[in-house]
Coordinates of C-alpha atoms in Angstrom, one line a residue:
X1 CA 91.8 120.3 90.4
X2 CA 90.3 118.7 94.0
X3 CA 87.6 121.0 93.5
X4 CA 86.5 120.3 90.0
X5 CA 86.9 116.3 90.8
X6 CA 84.7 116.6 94.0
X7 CA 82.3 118.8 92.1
X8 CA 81.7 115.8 89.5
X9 CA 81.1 113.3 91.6
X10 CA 79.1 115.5 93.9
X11 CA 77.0 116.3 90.9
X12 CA 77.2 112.2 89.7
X13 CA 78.7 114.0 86.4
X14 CA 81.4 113.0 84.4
X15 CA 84.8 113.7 86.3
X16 CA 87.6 115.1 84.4
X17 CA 90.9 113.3 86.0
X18 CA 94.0 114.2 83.2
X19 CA 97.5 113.1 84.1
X20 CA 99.7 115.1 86.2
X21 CA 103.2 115.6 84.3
X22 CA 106.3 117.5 85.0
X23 CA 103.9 120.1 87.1
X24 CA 101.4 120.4 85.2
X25 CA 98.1 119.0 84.7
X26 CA 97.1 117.5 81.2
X27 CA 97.9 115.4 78.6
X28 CA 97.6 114.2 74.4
X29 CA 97.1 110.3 74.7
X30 CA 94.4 108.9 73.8
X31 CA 91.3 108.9 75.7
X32 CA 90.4 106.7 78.5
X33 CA 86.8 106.7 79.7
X34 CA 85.6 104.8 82.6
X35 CA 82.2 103.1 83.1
X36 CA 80.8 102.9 86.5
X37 CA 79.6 99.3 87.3
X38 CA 76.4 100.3 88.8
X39 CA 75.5 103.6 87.2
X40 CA 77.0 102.0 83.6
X41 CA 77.7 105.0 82.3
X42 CA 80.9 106.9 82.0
X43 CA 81.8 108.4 84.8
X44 CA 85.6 109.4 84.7
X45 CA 87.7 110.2 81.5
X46 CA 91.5 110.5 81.4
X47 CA 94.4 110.2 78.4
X48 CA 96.5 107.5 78.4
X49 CA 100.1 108.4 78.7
X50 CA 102.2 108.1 75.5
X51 CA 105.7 107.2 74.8
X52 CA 106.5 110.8 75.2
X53 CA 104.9 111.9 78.2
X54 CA 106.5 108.9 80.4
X55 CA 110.2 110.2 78.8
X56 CA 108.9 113.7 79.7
X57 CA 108.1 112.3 83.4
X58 CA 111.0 110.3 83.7
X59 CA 113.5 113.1 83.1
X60 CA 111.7 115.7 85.3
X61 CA 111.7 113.0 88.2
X62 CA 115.0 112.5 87.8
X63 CA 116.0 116.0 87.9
X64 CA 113.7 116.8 91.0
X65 CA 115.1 114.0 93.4
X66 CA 117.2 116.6 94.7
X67 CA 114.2 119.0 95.0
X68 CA 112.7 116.3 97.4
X69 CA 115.2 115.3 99.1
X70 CA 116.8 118.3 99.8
X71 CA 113.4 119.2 102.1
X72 CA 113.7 118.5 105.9
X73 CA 112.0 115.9 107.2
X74 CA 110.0 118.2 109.5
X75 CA 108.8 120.3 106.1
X76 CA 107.9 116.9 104.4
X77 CA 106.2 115.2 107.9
X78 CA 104.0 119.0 107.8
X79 CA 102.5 118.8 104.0
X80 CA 101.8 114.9 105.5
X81 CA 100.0 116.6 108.5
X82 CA 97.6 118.8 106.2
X83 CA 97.5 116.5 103.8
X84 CA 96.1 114.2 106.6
X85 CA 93.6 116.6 107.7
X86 CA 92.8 117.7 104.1
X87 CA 91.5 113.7 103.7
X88 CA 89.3 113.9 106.7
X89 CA 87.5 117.3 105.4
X90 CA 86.9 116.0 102.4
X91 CA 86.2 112.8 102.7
X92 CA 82.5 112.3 102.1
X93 CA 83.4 113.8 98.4
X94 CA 86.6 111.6 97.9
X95 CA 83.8 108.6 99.2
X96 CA 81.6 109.6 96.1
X97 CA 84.2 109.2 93.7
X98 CA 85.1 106.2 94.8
X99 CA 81.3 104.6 94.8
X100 CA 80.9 105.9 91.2
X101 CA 83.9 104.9 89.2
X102 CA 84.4 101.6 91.4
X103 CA 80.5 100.6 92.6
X104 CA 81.9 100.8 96.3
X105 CA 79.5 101.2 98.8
X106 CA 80.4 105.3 99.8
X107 CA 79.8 103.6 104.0
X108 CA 82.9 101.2 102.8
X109 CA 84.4 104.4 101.1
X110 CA 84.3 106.6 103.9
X111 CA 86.4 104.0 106.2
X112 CA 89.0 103.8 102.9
X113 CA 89.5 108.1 103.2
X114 CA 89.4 108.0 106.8
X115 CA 92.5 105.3 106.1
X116 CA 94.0 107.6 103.7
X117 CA 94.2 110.2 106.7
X118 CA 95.2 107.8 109.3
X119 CA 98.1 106.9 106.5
X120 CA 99.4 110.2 105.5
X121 CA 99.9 111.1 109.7
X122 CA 101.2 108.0 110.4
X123 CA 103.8 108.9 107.4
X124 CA 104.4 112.2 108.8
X125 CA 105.6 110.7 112.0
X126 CA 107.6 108.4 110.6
X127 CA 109.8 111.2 108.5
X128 CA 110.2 112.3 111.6
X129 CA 112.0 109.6 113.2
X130 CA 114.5 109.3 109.7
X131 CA 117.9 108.7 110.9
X132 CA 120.7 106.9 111.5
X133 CA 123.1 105.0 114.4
X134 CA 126.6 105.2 114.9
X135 CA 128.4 101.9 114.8
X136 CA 130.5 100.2 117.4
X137 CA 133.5 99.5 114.8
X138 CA 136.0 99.9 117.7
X139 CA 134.5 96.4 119.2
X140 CA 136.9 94.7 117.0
X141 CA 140.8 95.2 116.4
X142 CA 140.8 96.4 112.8
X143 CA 138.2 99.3 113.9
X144 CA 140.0 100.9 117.0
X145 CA 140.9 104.2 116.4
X146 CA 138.3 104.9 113.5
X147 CA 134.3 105.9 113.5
X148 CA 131.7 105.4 111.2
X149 CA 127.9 106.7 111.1
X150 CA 125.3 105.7 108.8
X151 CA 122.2 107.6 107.4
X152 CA 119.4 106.7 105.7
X153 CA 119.3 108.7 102.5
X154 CA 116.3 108.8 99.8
X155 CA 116.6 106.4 97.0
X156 CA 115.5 109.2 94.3
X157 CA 113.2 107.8 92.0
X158 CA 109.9 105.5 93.0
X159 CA 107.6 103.9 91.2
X160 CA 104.1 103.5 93.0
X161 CA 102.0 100.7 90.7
X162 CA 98.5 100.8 92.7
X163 CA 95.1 98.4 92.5
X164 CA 91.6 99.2 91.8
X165 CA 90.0 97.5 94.6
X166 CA 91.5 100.3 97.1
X167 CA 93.0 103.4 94.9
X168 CA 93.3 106.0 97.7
X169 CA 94.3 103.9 100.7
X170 CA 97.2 101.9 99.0
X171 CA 98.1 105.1 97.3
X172 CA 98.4 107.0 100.2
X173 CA 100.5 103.9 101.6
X174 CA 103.3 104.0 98.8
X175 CA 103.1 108.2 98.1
X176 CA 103.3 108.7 101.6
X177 CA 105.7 106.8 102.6
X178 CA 108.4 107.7 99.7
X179 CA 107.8 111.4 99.9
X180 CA 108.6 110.7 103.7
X181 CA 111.7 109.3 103.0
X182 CA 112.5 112.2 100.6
X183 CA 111.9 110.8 97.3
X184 CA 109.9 112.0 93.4
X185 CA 107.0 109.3 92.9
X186 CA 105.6 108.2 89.7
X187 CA 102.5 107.0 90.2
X188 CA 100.7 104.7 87.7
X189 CA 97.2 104.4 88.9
X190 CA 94.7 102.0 87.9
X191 CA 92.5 102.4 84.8
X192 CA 89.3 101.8 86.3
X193 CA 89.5 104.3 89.3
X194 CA 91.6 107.8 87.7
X195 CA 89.6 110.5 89.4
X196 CA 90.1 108.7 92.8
X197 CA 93.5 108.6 91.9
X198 CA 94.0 112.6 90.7
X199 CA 91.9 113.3 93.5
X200 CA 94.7 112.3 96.4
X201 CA 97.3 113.8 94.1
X202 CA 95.6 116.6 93.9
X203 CA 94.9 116.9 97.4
X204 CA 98.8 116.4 98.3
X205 CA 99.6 119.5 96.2
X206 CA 97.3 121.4 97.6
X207 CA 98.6 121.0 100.7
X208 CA 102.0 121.8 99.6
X209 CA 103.7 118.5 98.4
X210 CA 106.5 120.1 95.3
X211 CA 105.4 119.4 92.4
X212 CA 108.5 117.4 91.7
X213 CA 108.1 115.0 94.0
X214 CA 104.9 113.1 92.5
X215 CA 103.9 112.9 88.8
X216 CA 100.2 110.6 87.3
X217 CA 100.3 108.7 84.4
X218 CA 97.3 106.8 83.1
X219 CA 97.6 103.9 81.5
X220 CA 97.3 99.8 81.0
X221 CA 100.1 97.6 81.4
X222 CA 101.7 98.7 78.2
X223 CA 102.8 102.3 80.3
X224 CA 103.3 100.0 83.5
X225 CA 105.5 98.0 81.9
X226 CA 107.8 101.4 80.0
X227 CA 108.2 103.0 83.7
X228 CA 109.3 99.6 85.3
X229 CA 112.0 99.1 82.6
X230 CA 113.6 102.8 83.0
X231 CA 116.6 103.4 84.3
X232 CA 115.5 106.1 86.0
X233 CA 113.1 104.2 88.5
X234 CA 114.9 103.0 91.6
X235 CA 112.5 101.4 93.4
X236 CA 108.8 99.8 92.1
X237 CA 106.2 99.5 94.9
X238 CA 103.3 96.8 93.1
X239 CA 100.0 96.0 94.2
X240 CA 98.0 93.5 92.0
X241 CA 97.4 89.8 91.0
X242 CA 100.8 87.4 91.4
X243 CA 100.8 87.4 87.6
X244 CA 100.9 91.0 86.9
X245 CA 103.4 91.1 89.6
X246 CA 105.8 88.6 87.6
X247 CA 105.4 90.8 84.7
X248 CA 106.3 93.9 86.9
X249 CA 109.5 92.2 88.2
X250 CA 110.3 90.7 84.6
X251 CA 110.5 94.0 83.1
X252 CA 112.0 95.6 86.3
X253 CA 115.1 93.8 86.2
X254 CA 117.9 94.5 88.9
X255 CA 115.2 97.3 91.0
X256 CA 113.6 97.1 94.4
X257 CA 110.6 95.6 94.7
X258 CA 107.9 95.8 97.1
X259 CA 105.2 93.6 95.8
X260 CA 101.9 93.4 97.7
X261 CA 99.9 90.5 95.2
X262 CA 96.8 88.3 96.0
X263 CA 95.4 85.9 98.6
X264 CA 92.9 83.2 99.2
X265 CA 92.9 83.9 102.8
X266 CA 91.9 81.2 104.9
X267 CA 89.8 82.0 108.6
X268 CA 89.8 78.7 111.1
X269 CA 86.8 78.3 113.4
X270 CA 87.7 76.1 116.4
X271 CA 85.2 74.1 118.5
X272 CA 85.9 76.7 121.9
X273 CA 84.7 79.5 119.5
X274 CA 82.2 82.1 120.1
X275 CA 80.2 80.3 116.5
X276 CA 77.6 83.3 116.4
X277 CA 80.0 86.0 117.0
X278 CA 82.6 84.4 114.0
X279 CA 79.9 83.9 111.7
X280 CA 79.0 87.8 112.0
X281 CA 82.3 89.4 111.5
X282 CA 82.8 86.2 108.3
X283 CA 79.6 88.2 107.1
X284 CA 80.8 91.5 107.5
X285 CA 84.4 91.0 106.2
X286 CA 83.8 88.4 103.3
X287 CA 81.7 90.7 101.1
X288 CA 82.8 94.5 102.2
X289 CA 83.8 96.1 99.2
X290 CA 82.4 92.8 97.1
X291 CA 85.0 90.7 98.3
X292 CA 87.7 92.3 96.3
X293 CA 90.1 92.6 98.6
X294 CA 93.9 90.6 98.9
X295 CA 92.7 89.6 102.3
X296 CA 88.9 89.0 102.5
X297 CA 87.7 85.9 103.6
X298 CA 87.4 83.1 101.2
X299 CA 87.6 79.8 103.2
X300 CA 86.5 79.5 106.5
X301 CA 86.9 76.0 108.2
X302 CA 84.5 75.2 110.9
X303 CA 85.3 72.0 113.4
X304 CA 82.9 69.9 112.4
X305 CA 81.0 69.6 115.8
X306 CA 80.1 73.2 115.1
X307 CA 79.8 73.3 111.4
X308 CA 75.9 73.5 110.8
X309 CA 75.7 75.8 113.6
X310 CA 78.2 77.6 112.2
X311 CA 76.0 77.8 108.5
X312 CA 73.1 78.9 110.2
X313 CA 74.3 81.8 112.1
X314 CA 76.2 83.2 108.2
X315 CA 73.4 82.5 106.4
X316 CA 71.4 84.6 108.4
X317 CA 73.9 86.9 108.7
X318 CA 74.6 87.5 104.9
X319 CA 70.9 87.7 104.6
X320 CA 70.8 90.9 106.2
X321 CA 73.7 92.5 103.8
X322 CA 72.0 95.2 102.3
X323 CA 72.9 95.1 98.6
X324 CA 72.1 97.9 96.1
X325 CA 73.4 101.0 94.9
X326 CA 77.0 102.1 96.3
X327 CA 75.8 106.0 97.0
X328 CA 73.1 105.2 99.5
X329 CA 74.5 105.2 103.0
X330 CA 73.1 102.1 104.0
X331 CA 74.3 99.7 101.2
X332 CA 76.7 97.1 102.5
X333 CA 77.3 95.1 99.4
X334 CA 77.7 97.6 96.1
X335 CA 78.6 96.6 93.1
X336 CA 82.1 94.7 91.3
X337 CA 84.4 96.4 89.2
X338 CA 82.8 95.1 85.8
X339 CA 80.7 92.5 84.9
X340 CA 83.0 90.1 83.7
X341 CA 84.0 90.1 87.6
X342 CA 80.8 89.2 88.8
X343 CA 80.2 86.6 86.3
X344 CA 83.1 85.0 87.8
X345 CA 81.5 84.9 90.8
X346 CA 78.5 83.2 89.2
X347 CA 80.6 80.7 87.0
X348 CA 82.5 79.3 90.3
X349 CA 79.4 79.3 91.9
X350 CA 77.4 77.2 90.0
X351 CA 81.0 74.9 88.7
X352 CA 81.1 74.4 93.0
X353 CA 77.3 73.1 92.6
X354 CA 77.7 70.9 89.8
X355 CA 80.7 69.3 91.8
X356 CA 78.3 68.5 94.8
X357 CA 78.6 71.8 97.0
X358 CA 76.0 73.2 98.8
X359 CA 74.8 76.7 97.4
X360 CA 73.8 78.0 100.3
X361 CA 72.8 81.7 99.2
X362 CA 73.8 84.0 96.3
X363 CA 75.0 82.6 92.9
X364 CA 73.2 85.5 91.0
X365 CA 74.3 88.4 89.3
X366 CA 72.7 91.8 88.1
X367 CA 75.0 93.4 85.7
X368 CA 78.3 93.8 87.7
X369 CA 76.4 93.3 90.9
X370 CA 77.3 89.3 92.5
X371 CA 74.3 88.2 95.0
X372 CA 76.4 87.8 98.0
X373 CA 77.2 84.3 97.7
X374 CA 78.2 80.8 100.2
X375 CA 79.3 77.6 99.0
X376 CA 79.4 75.1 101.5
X377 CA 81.7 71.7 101.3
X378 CA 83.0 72.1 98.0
X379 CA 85.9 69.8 96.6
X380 CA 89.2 70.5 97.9
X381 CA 90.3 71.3 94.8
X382 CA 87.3 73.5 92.7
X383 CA 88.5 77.1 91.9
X384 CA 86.4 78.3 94.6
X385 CA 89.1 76.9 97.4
X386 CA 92.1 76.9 95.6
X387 CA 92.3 80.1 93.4
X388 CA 91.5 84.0 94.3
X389 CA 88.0 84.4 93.8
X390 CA 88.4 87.9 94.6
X391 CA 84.8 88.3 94.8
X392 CA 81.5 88.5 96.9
X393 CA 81.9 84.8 97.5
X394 CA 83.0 82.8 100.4
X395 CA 83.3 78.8 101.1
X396 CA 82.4 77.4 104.2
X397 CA 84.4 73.8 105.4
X398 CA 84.1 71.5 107.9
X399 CA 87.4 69.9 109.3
X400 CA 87.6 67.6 111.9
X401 CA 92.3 68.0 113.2
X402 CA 93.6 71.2 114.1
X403 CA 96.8 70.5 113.1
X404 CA 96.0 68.7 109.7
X405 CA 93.8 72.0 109.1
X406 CA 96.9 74.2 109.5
X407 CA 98.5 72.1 106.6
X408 CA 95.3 72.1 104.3
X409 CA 95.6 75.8 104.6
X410 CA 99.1 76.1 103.8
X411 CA 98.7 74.1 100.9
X412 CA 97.4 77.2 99.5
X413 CA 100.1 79.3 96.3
X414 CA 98.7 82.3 98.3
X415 CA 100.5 83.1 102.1
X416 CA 99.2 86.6 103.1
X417 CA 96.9 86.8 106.0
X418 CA 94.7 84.0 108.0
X419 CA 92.3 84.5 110.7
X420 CA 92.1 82.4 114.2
X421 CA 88.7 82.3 116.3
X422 CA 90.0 80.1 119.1
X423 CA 90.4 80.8 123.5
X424 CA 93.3 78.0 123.3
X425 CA 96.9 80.1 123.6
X426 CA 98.9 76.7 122.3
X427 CA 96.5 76.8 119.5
X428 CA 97.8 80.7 118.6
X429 CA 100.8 80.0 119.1
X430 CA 101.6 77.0 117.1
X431 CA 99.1 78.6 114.6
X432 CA 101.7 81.7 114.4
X433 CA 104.4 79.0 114.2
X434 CA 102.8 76.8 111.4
X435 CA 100.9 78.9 108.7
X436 CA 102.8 80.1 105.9
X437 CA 101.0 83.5 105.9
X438 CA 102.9 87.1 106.5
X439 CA 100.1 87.8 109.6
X440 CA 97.7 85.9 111.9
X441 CA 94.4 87.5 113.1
X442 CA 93.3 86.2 116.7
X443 CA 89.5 87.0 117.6
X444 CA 89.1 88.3 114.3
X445 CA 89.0 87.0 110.4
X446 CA 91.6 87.5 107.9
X447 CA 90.3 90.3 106.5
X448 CA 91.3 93.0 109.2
X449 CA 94.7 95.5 108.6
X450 CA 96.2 98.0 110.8
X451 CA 97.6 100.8 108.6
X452 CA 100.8 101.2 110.6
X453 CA 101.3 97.5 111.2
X454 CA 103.5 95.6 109.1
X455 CA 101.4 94.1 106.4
X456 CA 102.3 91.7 103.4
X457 CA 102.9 87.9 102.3
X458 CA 104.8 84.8 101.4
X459 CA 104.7 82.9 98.5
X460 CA 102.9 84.1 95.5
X461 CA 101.1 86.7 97.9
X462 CA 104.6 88.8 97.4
X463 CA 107.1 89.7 99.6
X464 CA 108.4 92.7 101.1
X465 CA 106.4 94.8 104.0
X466 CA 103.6 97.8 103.2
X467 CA 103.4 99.8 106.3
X468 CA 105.3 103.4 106.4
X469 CA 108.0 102.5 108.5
X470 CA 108.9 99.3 106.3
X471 CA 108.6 101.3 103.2
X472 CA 110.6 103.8 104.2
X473 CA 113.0 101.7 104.8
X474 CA 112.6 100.0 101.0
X475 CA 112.8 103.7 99.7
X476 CA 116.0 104.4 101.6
X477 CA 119.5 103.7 101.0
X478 CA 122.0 103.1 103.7
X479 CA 125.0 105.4 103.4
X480 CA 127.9 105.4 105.9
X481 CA 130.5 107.5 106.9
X482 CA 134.2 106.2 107.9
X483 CA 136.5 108.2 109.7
X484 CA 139.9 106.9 109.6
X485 CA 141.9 107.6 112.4
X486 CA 139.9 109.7 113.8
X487 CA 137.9 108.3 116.7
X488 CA 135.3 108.7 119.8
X489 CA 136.4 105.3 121.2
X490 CA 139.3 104.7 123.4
X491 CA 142.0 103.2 121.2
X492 CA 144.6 101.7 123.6
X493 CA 144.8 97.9 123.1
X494 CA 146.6 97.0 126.0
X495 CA 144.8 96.9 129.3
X496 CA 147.4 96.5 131.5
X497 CA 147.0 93.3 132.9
X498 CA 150.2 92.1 133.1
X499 CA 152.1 95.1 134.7

């Protein structure tokens, strides 16, 4: 199956990406084409799952938990290992796919797979170190004379919900992870990117992940929202927009949930700042893969002593974004997921305008390609600041109090990254201390993620942490052992004192 996926996009044909069920590839839903946003033709075709086929997938997960978890950890942290390599040899294929069905630029898809590998290792080592402690129960009267260990034991059945704007990565996050911990994954991947999405399953098997610990259904939010609900699932992992994420815990009911949703991440420029050196990486990391990402810069606020030094030095660096078609090498900018994406972009844009912004570049679209765009000084309160634009748009705004720019940030529904450019310490610190966000990023914008780093948000951005060694916890279940009467500790009570 690998093969046949990174033949079509190698040959920019139409790739072939059919569910994955009970061990076996195919399925009789209906069909499910996607269009590619900048070659606007179809591209990918799938079925969507029916009723049937999730019942069908739901029963065989259930029924190969034990499959899964009765591997080692060493056998599940090897197939991570090959797997990991398996990414990195194939990863200017995997890349193609990814600029086809999503209009990625395959320089911006390249750094996802090499993700993916960096992922699937960093899940190996973390099966690994799977274990458990034995607690000190004899520190207290009622526990002398007993003992009582703990392990952490696979959960059984995971649900793994993943995005468009990064198929492979985030699915390598939430696959890898559970399989780690020993558990059967259904997978529901996103409409607009399935042979991305068959392509990392596809490369897991092959390099020797059972067939009963993963299973791909296709789908919309109708399928989402049957696997959620079953009884089966013990454990949904969500990445998406905070209202799909309400539906997802809604229909979930009384399940764990990791849920990874959006952001309007906000990157402070302070007065002390290298202003030339912010305004490239703003550049750089507020329109890499079209700005559709949970984390990529969307308001920047510039001291106002610096502010139209600050514009300059963007503007000129935006200018030199490369825009165009997502299988050249040297693109920067590719193209959105669909048009009505980009038109978003444009809409905003011009609302900003109208409301007395400054629109500094961009505000253009061709097809589902958005001009990279900058709005400078909008009002506080246009949809450009205060909702997800989620798009190749950034706002640029002056502010004159540190401290009164911490709580205009936080005033934000969103809480999941924020970015610092500052050589003042007490301003990191009480930075750290104030924002409502899960991370800060000192030196850097909010749009920067280490793979084995805790990652994830407060407020509507979701809560819960998507780095292996937090899932694995999430996919784990604490299970202890109590010897009575039987113990390693000393059990005499009386020291002696008095004789």
């Amino acid at each position: 199956m690998l093969d046949s996926l990174l033949k079509a996009g190698s040959d920019v044909a139409v790739a072939e990406a059919p569910p994955f069920v009970a061990g076996e590839w195919g399925g009789g839903g209906p069909e499910l084409t996607r269009t590619g946003p900048y070659l606007r033709r179809v591209v990918s075709r799938t079925t969507t799952a029916t009723g049937e086929e999730v019942a069908r997938a739901l029963s065989y997960a259930r029924a190969g938990a034990r499959t899964v978890a009765g591997l080692a950890p060493a056998a599940r942290a090897g197939i991570l290992e090959r797997a990991s390599a398996a990414a990195t040899a194939h990863r200017e294929g995997l890349a193609r796919l990814l600029a086809m069905e999503l209009g990625k630029p395959v320089r911006d898809g390249l750094g996802e797979i090499d993700r993916v590998a960096d992922t699937f290792a960093v899940c190996a080592a973390e099966a690994r170190r799977i274990g458990g402690e034995t607690l000190p129960v004899a520190g207290w009267a009622r526990g002398v004379g007993n003992t009582a260990f703990t392990y952490r034991a696979p959960a059984g059945v995971t649900l793994a919900i993943t995005p468009f704007n990064a198929p492979a990565n985030l699915l390598a996050h939430k696959l890898g992870a559970s399989f780690a911990a020993g558990n059967s994954t259904l997978v529901k991947g996103p409409p607009q990117a399935p042979a991305s999405t068959a392509a990392v399953v596809a490369l897991l098997l092959e390099s020797g992940m059972p067939p009963q610990a993963v299973q791909l259904l296709h789908g919309g939010g109708e399928v989402g929202a049957l696997l959620c609900a079953a009884d089966e699932v013990a454990v949904i992992s969500f990445t998406g927009s905070a209202a799909t994420g309400r539906e997802v815990a809604r229909a979930a009911g009384a399940k764990r949930l990791v849920l990874e949703l959006g952001g309007n991440a906000a990157t402070i420029v302070c007065e002390d700042a290298d202003i030339e050196r912010a305004a490239r990486q703003c550049a750089r990391t507020g329109y890499s893969n079209s700005g559709q990402s949970c984390i990529s810069v969307q308001r920047v606020y510039v001291h106002s002593s610096r502010y139209e030094a600050f514009l300059g030095h963007f503007a000129a660096a935006v200018g030199e974004l490369r825009v165009g078609d997502p299988l050249d090498p040297d693109t920067d900018v590719g193209s959105m997921v669909d048009e009505d994406a980009a038109e978003r972009v444009v809409r905003w844009s011009s609302e900003a305008a109208a409301a007395g912004a400054r629109l500094v570049c961009g505000g253009t679209r061709d097809g589902a390609t958005a001009a990279p765009t900058i709005v400078a000084g909008p009002p506080p309160d246009s949809p450009v600041v205060v909702r997800e634009v989620f798009g190749a748009l950034v706002t640029v705004l002056p502010y004159d109090d540190f401290e009164a720019v911490l709580a205009t940030c936080n005033e934000s529904r969103y809480g999941l990254q924020a970015g610092l450019f500052t050589h003042d310490m007490r301003r990191v610190l009480t930075a750290w201390r104030e924002l409502d966000t899960g991370a800060l990023i000192v030196g850097g914008t909010s749009n920067y993620r280490l793979d084995h780093v805790p990652f994830g948000g407060v407020k509507d951005s979701g809560f819960g942490r998507e780095t292996p060694r937090s899932m694995i916890e999430d996919y784990t279940v604490v299970k202890t052992l109590l010897l009575r009467e039987l113990s390693i500790w000393g059990e005499a009570t009386d020291t002696g004192a008095d004789a």
